[in-house]
Tab-separated table of C-alpha atoms and ligand atoms in Angstrom:
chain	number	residue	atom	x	y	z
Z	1143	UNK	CA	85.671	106.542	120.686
Z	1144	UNK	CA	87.140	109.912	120.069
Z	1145	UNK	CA	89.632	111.295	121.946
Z	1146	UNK	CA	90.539	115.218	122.049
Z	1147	UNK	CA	92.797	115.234	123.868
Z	1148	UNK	CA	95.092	113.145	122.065
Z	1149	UNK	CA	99.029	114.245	122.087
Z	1150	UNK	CA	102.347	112.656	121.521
Z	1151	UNK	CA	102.576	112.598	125.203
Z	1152	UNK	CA	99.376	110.670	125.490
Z	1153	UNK	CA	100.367	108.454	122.962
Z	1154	UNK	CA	104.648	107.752	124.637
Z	1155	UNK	CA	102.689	107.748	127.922
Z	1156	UNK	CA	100.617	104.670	125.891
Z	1157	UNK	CA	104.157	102.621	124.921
Z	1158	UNK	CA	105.259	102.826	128.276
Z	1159	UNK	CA	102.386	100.908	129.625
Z	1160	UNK	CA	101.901	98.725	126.083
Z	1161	UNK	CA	102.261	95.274	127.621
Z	1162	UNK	CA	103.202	94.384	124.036
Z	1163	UNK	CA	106.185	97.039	124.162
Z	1164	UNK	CA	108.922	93.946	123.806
Z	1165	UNK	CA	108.054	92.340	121.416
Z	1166	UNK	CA	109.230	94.867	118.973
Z	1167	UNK	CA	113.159	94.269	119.643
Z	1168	UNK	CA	111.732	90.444	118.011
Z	1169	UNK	CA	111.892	91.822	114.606
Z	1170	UNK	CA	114.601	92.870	112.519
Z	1171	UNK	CA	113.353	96.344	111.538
Z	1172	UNK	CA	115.255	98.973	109.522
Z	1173	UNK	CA	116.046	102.316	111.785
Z	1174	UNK	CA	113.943	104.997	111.183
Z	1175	UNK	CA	111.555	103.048	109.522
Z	1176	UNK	CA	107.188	103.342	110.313
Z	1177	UNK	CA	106.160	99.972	109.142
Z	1178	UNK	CA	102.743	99.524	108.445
Z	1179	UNK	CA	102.486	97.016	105.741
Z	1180	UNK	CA	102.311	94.134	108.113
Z	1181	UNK	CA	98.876	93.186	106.606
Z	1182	UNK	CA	101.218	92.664	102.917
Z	1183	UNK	CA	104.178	91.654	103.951
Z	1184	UNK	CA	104.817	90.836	107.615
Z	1185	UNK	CA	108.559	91.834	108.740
Z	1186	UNK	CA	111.446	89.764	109.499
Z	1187	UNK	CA	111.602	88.074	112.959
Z	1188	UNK	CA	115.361	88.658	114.919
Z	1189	UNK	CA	114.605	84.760	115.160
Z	1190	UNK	CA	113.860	83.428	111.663
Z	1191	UNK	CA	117.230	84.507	109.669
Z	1192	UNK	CA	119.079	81.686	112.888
Z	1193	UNK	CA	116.609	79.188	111.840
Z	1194	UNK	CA	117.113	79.334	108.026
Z	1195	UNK	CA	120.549	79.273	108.383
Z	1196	UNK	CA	120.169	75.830	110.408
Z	1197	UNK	CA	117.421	74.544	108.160
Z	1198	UNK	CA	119.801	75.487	105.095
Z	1199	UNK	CA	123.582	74.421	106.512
Z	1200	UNK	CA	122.806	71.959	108.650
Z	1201	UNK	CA	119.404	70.149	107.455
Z	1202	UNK	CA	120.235	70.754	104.065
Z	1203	UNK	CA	123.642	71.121	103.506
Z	1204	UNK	CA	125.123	68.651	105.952
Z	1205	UNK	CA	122.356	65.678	106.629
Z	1206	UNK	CA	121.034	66.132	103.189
Z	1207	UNK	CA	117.599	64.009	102.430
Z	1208	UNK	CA	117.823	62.324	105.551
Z	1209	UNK	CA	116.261	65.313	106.930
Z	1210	UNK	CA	112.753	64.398	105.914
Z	1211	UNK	CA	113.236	61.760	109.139
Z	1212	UNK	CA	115.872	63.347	111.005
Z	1213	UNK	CA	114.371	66.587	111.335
Z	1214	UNK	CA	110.929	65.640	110.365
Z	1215	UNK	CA	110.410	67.573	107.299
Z	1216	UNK	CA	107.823	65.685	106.051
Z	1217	UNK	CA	105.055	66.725	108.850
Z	1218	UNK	CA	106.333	70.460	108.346
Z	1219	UNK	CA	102.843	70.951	106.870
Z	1220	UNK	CA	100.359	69.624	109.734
Z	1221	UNK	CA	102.749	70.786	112.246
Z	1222	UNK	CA	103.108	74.409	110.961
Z	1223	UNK	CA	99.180	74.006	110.231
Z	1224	UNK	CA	98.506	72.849	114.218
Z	1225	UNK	CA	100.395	76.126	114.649
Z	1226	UNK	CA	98.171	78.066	112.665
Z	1227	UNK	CA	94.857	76.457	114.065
Z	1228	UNK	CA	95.675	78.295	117.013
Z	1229	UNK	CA	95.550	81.313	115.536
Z	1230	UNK	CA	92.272	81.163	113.615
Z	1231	UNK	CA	90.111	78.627	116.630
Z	1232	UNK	CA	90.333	75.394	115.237
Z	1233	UNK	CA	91.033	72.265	116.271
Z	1234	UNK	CA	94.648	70.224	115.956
Z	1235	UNK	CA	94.344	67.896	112.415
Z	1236	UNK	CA	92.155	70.581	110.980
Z	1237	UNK	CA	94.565	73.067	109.345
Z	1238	UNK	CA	97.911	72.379	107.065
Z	1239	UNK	CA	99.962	74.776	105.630
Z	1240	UNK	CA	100.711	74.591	101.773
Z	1241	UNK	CA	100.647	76.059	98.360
Z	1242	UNK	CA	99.386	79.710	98.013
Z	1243	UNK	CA	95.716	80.766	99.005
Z	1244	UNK	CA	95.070	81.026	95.408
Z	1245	UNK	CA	95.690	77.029	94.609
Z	1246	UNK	CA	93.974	76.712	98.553
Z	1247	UNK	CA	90.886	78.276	97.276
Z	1248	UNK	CA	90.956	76.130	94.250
Z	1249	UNK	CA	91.195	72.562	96.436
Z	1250	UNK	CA	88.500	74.183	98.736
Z	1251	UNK	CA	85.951	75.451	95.699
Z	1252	UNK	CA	86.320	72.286	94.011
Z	1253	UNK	CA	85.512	70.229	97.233
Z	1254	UNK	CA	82.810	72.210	98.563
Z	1255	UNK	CA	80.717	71.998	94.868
Z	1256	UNK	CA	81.069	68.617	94.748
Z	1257	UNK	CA	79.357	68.375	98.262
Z	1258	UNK	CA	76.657	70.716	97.110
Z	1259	UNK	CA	75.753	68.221	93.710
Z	1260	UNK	CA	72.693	70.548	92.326
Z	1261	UNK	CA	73.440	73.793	93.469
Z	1262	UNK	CA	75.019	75.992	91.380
Z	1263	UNK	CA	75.656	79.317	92.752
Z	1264	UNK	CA	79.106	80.517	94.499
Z	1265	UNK	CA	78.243	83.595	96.404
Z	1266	UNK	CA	80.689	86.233	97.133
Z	1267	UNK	CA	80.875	89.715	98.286
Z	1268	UNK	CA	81.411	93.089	95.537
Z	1269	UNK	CA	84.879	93.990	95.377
Z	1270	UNK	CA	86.275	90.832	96.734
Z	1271	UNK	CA	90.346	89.960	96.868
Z	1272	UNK	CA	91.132	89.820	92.630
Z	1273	UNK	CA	92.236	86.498	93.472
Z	1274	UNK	CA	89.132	85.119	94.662
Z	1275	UNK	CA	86.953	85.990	92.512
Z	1276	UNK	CA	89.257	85.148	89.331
Z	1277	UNK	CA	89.523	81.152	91.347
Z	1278	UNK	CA	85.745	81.016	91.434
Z	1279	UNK	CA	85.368	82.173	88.437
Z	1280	UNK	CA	87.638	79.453	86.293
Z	1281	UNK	CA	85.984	77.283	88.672
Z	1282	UNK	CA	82.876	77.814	87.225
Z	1283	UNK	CA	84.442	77.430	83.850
Z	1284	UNK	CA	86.094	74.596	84.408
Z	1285	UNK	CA	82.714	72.424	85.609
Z	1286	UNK	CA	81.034	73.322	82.866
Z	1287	UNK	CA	77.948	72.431	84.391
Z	1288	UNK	CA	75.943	75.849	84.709
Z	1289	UNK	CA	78.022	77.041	87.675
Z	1290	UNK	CA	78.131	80.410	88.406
Z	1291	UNK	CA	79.738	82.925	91.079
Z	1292	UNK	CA	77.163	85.618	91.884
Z	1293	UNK	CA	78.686	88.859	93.376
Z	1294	UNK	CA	76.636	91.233	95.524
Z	1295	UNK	CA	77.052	94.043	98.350
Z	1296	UNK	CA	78.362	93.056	101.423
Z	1297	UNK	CA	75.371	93.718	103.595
Z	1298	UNK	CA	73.431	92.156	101.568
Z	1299	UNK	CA	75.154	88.444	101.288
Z	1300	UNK	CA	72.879	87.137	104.066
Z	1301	UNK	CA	69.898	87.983	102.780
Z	1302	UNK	CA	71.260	86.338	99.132
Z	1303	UNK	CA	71.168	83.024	100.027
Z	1304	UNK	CA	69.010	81.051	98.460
Z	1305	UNK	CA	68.899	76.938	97.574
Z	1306	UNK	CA	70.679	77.262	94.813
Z	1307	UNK	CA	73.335	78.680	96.411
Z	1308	UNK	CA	76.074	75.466	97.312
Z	1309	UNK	CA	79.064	77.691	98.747
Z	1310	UNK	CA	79.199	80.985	100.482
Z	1311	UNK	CA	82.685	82.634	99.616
Z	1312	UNK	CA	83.620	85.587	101.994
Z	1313	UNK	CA	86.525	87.321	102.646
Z	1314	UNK	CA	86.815	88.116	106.525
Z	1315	UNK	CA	88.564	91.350	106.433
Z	1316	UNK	CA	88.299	93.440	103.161
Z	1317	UNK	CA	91.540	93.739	102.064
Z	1318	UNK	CA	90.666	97.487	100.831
Z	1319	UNK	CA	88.894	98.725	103.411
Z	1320	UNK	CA	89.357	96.984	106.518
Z	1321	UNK	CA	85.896	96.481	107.189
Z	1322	UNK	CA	85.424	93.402	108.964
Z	1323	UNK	CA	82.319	90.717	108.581
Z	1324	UNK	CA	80.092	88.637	111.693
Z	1325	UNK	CA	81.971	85.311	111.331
Z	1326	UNK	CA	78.676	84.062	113.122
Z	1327	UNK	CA	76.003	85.591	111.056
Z	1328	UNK	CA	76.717	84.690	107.756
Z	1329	UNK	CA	78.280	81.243	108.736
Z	1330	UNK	CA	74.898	80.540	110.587
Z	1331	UNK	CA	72.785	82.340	107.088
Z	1332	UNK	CA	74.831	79.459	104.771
Z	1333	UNK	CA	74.029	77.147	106.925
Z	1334	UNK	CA	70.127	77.829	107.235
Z	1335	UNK	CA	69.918	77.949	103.918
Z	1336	UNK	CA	71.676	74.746	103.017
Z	1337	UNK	CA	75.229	75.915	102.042
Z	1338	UNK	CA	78.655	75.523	103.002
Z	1339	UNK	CA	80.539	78.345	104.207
Z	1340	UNK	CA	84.479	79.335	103.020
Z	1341	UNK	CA	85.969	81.893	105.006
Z	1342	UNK	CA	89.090	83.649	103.786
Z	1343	UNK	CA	91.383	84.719	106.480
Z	1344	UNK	CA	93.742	86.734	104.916
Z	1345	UNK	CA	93.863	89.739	106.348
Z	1346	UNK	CA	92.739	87.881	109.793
Z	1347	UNK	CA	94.939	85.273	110.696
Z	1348	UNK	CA	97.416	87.064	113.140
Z	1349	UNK	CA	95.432	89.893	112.826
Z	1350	UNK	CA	91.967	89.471	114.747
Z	1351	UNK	CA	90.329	86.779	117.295
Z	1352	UNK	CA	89.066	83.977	115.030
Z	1353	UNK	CA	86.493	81.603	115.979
Z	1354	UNK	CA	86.386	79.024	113.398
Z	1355	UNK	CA	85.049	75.969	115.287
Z	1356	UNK	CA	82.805	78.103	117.731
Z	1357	UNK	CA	81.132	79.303	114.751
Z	1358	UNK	CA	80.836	76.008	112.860
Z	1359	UNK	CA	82.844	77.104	110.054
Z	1360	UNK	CA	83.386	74.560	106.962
Z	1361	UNK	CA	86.194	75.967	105.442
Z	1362	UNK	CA	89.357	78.677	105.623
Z	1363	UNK	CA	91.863	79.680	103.882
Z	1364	UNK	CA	94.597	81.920	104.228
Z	1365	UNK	CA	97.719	83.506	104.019
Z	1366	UNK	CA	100.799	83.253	105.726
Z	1367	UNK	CA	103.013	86.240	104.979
Z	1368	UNK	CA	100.956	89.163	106.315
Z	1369	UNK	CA	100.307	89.229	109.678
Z	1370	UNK	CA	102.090	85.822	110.179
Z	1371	UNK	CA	105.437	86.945	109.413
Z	1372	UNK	CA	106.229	83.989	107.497
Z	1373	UNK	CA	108.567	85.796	104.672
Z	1374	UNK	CA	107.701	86.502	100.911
Z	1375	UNK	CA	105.432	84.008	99.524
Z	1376	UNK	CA	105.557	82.003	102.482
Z	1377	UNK	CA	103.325	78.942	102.456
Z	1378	UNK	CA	99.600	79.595	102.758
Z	1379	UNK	CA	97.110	77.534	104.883
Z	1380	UNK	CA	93.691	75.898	104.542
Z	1381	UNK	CA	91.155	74.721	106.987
Z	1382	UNK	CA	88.566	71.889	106.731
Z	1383	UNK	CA	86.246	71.144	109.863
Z	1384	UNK	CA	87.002	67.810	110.992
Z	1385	UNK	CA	83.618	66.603	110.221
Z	1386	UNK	CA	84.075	66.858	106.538
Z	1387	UNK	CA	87.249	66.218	106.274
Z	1388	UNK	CA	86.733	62.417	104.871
Z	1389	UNK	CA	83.750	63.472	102.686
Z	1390	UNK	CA	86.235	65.247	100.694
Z	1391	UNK	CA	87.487	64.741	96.894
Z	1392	UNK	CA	90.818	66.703	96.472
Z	1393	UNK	CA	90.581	68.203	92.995
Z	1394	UNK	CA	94.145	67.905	93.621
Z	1395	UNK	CA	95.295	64.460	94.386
Z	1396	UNK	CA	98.713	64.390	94.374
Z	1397	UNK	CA	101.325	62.159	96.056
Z	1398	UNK	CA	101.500	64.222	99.096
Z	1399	UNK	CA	97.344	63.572	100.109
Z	1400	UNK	CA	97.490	60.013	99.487
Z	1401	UNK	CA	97.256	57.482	102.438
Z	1402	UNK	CA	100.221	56.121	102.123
Z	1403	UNK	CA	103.080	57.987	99.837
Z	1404	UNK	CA	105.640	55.585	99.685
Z	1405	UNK	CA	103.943	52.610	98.857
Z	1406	UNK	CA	103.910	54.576	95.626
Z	1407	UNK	CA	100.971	52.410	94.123
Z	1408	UNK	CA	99.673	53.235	90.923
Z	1409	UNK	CA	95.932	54.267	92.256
Z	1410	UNK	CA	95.220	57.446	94.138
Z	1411	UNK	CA	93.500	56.488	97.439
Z	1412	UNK	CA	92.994	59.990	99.482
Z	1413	UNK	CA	94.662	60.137	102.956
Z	1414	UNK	CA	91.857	60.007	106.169
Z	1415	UNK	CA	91.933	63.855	107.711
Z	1416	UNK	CA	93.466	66.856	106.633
Z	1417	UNK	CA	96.491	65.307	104.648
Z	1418	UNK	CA	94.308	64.904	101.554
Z	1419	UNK	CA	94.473	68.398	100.733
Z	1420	UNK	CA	98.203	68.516	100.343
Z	1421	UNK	CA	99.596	67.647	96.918
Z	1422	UNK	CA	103.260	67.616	96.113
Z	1423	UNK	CA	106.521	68.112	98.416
Z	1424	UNK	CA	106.296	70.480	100.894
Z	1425	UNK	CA	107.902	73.571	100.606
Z	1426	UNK	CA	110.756	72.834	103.618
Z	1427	UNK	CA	112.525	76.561	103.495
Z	1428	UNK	CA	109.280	78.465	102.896
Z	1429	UNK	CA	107.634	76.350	105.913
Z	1430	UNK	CA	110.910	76.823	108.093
Z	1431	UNK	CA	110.369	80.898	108.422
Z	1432	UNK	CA	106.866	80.446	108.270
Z	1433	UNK	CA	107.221	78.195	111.712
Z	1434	UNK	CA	109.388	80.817	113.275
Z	1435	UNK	CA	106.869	83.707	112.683
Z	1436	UNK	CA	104.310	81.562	114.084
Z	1437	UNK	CA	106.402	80.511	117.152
Z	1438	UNK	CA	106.880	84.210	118.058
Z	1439	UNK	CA	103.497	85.081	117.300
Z	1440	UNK	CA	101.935	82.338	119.737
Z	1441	UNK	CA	104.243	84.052	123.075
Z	1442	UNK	CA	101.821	87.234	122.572
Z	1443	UNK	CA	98.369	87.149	123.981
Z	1444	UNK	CA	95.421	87.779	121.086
Z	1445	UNK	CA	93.197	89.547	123.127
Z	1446	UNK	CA	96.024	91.685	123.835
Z	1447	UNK	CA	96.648	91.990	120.427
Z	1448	UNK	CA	93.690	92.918	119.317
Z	1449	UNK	CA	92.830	95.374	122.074
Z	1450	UNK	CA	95.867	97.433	121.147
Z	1451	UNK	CA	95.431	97.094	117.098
Z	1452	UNK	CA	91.939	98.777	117.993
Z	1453	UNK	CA	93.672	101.622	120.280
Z	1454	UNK	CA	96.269	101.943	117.068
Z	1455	UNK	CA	93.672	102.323	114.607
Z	1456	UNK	CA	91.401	104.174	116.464
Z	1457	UNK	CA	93.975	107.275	117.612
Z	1458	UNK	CA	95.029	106.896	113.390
Z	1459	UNK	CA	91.310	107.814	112.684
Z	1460	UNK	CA	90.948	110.484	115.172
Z	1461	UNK	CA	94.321	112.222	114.771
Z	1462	UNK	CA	93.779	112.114	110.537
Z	1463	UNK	CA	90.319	113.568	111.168
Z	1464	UNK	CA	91.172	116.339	113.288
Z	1465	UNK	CA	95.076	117.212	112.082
Z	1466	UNK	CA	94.244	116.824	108.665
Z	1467	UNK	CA	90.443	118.053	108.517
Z	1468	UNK	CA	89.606	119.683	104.787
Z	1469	UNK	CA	92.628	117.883	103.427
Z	1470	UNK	CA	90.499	115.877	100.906
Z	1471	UNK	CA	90.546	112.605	102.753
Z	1472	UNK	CA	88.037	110.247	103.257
Z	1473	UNK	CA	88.493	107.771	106.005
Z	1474	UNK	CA	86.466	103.998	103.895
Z	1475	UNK	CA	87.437	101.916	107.450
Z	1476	UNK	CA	84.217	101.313	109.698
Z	1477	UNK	CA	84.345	102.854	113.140
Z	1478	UNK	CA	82.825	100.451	115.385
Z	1479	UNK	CA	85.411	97.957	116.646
Z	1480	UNK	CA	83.369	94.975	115.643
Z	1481	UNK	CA	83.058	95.979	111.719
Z	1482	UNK	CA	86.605	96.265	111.340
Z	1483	UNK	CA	89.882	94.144	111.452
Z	1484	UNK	CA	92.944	95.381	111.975
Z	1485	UNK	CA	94.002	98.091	108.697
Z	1486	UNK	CA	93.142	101.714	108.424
Z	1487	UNK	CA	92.112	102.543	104.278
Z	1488	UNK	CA	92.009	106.450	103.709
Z	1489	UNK	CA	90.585	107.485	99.895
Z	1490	UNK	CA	92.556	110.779	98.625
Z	1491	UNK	CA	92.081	111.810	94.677
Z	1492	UNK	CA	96.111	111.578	94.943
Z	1493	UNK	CA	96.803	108.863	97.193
Z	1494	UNK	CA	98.907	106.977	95.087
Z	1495	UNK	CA	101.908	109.941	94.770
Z	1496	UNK	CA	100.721	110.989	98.760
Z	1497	UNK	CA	101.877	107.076	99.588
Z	1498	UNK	CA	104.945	107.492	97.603
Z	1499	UNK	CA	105.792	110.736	99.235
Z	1500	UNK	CA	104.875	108.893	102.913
Z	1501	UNK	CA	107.268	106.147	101.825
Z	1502	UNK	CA	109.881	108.600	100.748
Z	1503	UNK	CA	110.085	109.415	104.630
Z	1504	UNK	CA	110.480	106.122	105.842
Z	1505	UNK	CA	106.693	105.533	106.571
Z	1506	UNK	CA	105.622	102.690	104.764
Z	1507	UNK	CA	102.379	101.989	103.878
Z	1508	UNK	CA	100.998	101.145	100.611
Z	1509	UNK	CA	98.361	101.739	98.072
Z	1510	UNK	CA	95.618	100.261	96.380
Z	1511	UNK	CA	94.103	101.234	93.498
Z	1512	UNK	CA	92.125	103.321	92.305
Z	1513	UNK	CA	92.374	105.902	95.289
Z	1514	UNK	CA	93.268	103.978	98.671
Z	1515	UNK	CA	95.749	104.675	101.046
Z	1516	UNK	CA	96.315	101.567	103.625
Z	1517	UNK	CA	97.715	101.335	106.632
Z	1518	UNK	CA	98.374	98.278	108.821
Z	1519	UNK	CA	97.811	97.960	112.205
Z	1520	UNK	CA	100.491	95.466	113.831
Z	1521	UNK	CA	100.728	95.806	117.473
Z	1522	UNK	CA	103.726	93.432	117.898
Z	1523	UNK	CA	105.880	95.953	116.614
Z	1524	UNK	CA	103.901	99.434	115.947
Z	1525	UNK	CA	104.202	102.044	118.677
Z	1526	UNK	CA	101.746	104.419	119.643
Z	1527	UNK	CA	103.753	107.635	118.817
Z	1528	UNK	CA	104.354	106.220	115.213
Z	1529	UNK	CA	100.468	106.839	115.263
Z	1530	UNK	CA	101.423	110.769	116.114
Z	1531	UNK	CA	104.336	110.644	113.450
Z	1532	UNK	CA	102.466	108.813	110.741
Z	1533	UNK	CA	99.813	111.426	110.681
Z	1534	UNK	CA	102.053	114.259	111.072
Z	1535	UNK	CA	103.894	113.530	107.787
Z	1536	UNK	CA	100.654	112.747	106.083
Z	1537	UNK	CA	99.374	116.664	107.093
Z	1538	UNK	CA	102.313	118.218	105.783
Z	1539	UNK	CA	103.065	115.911	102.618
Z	1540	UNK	CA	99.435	117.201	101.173
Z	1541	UNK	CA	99.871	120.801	103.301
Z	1542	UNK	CA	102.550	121.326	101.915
Z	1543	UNK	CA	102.429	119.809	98.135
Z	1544	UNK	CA	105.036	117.764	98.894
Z	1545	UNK	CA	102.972	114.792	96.876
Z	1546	UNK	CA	103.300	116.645	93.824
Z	1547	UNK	CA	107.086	116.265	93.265
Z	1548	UNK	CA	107.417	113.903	89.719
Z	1549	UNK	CA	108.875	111.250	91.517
Z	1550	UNK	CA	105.929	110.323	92.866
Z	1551	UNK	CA	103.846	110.194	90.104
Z	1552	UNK	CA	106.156	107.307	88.713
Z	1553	UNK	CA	104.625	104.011	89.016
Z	1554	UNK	CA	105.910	100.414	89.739
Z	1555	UNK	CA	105.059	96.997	88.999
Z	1556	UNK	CA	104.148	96.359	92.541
Z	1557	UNK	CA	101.998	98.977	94.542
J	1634	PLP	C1	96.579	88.613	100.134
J	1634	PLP	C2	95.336	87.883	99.768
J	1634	PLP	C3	95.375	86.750	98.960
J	1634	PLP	C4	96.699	86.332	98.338
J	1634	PLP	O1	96.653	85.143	97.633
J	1634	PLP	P1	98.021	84.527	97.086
J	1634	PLP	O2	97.621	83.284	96.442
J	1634	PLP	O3	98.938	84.375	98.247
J	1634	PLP	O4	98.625	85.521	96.131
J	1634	PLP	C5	94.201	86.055	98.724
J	1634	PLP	N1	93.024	86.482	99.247
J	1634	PLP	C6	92.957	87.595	100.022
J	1634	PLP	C7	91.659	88.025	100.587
J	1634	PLP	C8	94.105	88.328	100.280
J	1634	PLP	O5	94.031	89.433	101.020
């Protein structure tokens, strides 16, 4: 909905009554910093560098590896995963948190084809994550058995599925434009049709109301860095509905899934539940933070969350086209709240020195080839007059030229 009348008074008057106001004093920010890269790298909780520094002096340092009893390191990945099942509507048992998506979607792909013996398709959207579609792909390669992953148009993945298709691979929230998918439609198309369904929830975990059991869901995965604040290439998660769970043959089987590790016998025999999709040691530090992102995250209430990430997004799309009308910008994010998650993607013919130039000032968002500007949405910690700011400095960096300075034509290896 479009608002005229829309001021930095409107938008202070907003924080004052944000019910979500305190919980930005909960993360360690920089001053004078706009962050909205939560949906890349979520920022640093006031209460996660306390807990490393107990994992690491005490657990580590002082009781040594008596710690994976004493303080229960070895259930750091169903417990952090019972954490995150909370987050995405499933079930405790369904969800553990391990490895990266990328090896996640591996475990998952592998699984799901071998359910799906005679089908050979993998359908995905156009222009999914890199990652994603590179997995399926050496999936395919790797069976050598006529699979292949078939890519088409996002509106048009329902009406795709046909019998040979064994596994319907969509991500949630497009990562470059924020547009958002019916978790219920296409689960409930895969279905009809005979296939599984893998949802990836990167850009939604943390970020948007997930309904993974109401919607039958087979599989998830996801990340845990975005807008889970777990810390640099914190652990990522997967999801298998309970139901399947013992049908499944971890392409993985490592140590870590079998039933019982320490007999240490020489055959693999797959843990029941969940625990078969883990595969070596847990990654204790990386699962620490990622626990204390998650335990702040669960004090907030989601609906609250996502009311005010709409609010935030919406005022961005208004105030960009109104303020910076006939500046060359092209907002790619769907209006309607239910087609989009929880980023705002702008297309400029010079976004990438424009996001330089926007970082330069201390507003950080980040870019994404070949022309997108993105901006995430966080409403733990972004205020409704950063909206007003935000914008402002976009109008005058391309008013003014400012874009144009060398500087910010320089690229780096991370954008
Ligand atoms: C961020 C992201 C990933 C990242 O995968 P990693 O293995 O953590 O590098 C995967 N898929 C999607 C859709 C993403 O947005």
């Amino acid at each position: 909905m479009t608002n005229p009348s829309i001021s930095r008074e409107t938008l202070a008057a907003a924080d004052a009554a944000d019910p979500l106001a305190g919980f930005r004093d909960e993360f360690d920010l920089p001053e004078n910093i706009l962050y909205f890269d939560g949906n890349s790298l979520g920022p640093l909780p006031r209460g996660t560098a306390a807990r490393m520094e107990q994992a690491i002096t005490q657990e580590w340092g002082r009781d040594l590896i008596g710690s994976w009893n004493s303080h229960d390191w070895i259930n750091l990945p169903s417990r952090v995963g019972d954490k995150i099942a909370r987050c995405i509507g499933a079930a405790p048992g369904e969800v553990v948190a391990a490895d990266s998506t990328s090896v996640n979607l591996f475990k998952l792909l592998m699984a799901a084809l071998r359910l799906r013996p005679g089908r050979k398709t993998i359908l995905t959207e156009t222009g999914n994550f890199p990652t994603d579609l590179y997995v399926a792909q050496g999936v395919c390669d790797l069976l050598g058995d006529g699979h292949e992953l078939r890519r088409v148009p996002g509106d048009e993945i329902t009406a795709s599925i046909d019998d040979d298709v064994a596994l319907v691979l969509v991500t949630h929230v497009n990562y470059q434009t924020g547009a958002m998918h019916s978790l219920v439609d296409i689960t409930q198309a895969a279905h009809d049709a005979g296939a599984l369904m893998l949802w990836d929830l990167s850009h939604s975990a943390g970020a948007v109301p997930v309904v993974l059991n109401l919607v039958d869901a087979d599989f998830a995965v996801g990340c845990g860095y975005k807008f889970l604040n777990g810390g640099p290439g914190a652990p990522a998660f997967l999801f298998v509905a309970s139901r399947l769970q013992d049908d499944i043959a971890p392409p993985l089987s490592g140590w870590m899934g079998h039933e019982a590790p320490f007999e240490f016998a020489d055959d693999y025999r797959p843990a029941p539940g969940i625990t078969r999709n883990l595969c070596g040691t847990p990654s204790v530090l990386g699962l620490t933070a990622l626990e204390a992102g998650l335990d702040l995250f669960l004090t907030a209430d989601m609906m609250e969350i996502r009311r005010k990430s709409l609010a935030l997004a919406d005022q961005f799309m208004t105030l960009v086209a109104t303020r910076c009308a006939g500046q060359g910008i092209v907002i790619a994010t769907p209006r309607a709240d239910t087609r989009r998650g929880s980023q705002v993607s702008l297309r400029h013919e010079n976004a990438y020195p424009i996001m330089q130039a926007l970082i330069a000032r201390g507003v950080i968002g980040d870019f994404r080839a070949p022309d997108t500007l993105r901006f995430g949405m966080a409403p733990l910690y972004v205020r409704h007059v950063d909206i007003w700011d935000a914008v402002e400095h976009l109008r005058d960096i391309i008013e003014t030229g400012d874009w144009d300075r060398p500087e910010f034509h320089a690229r780096s290896a991370v954008t």
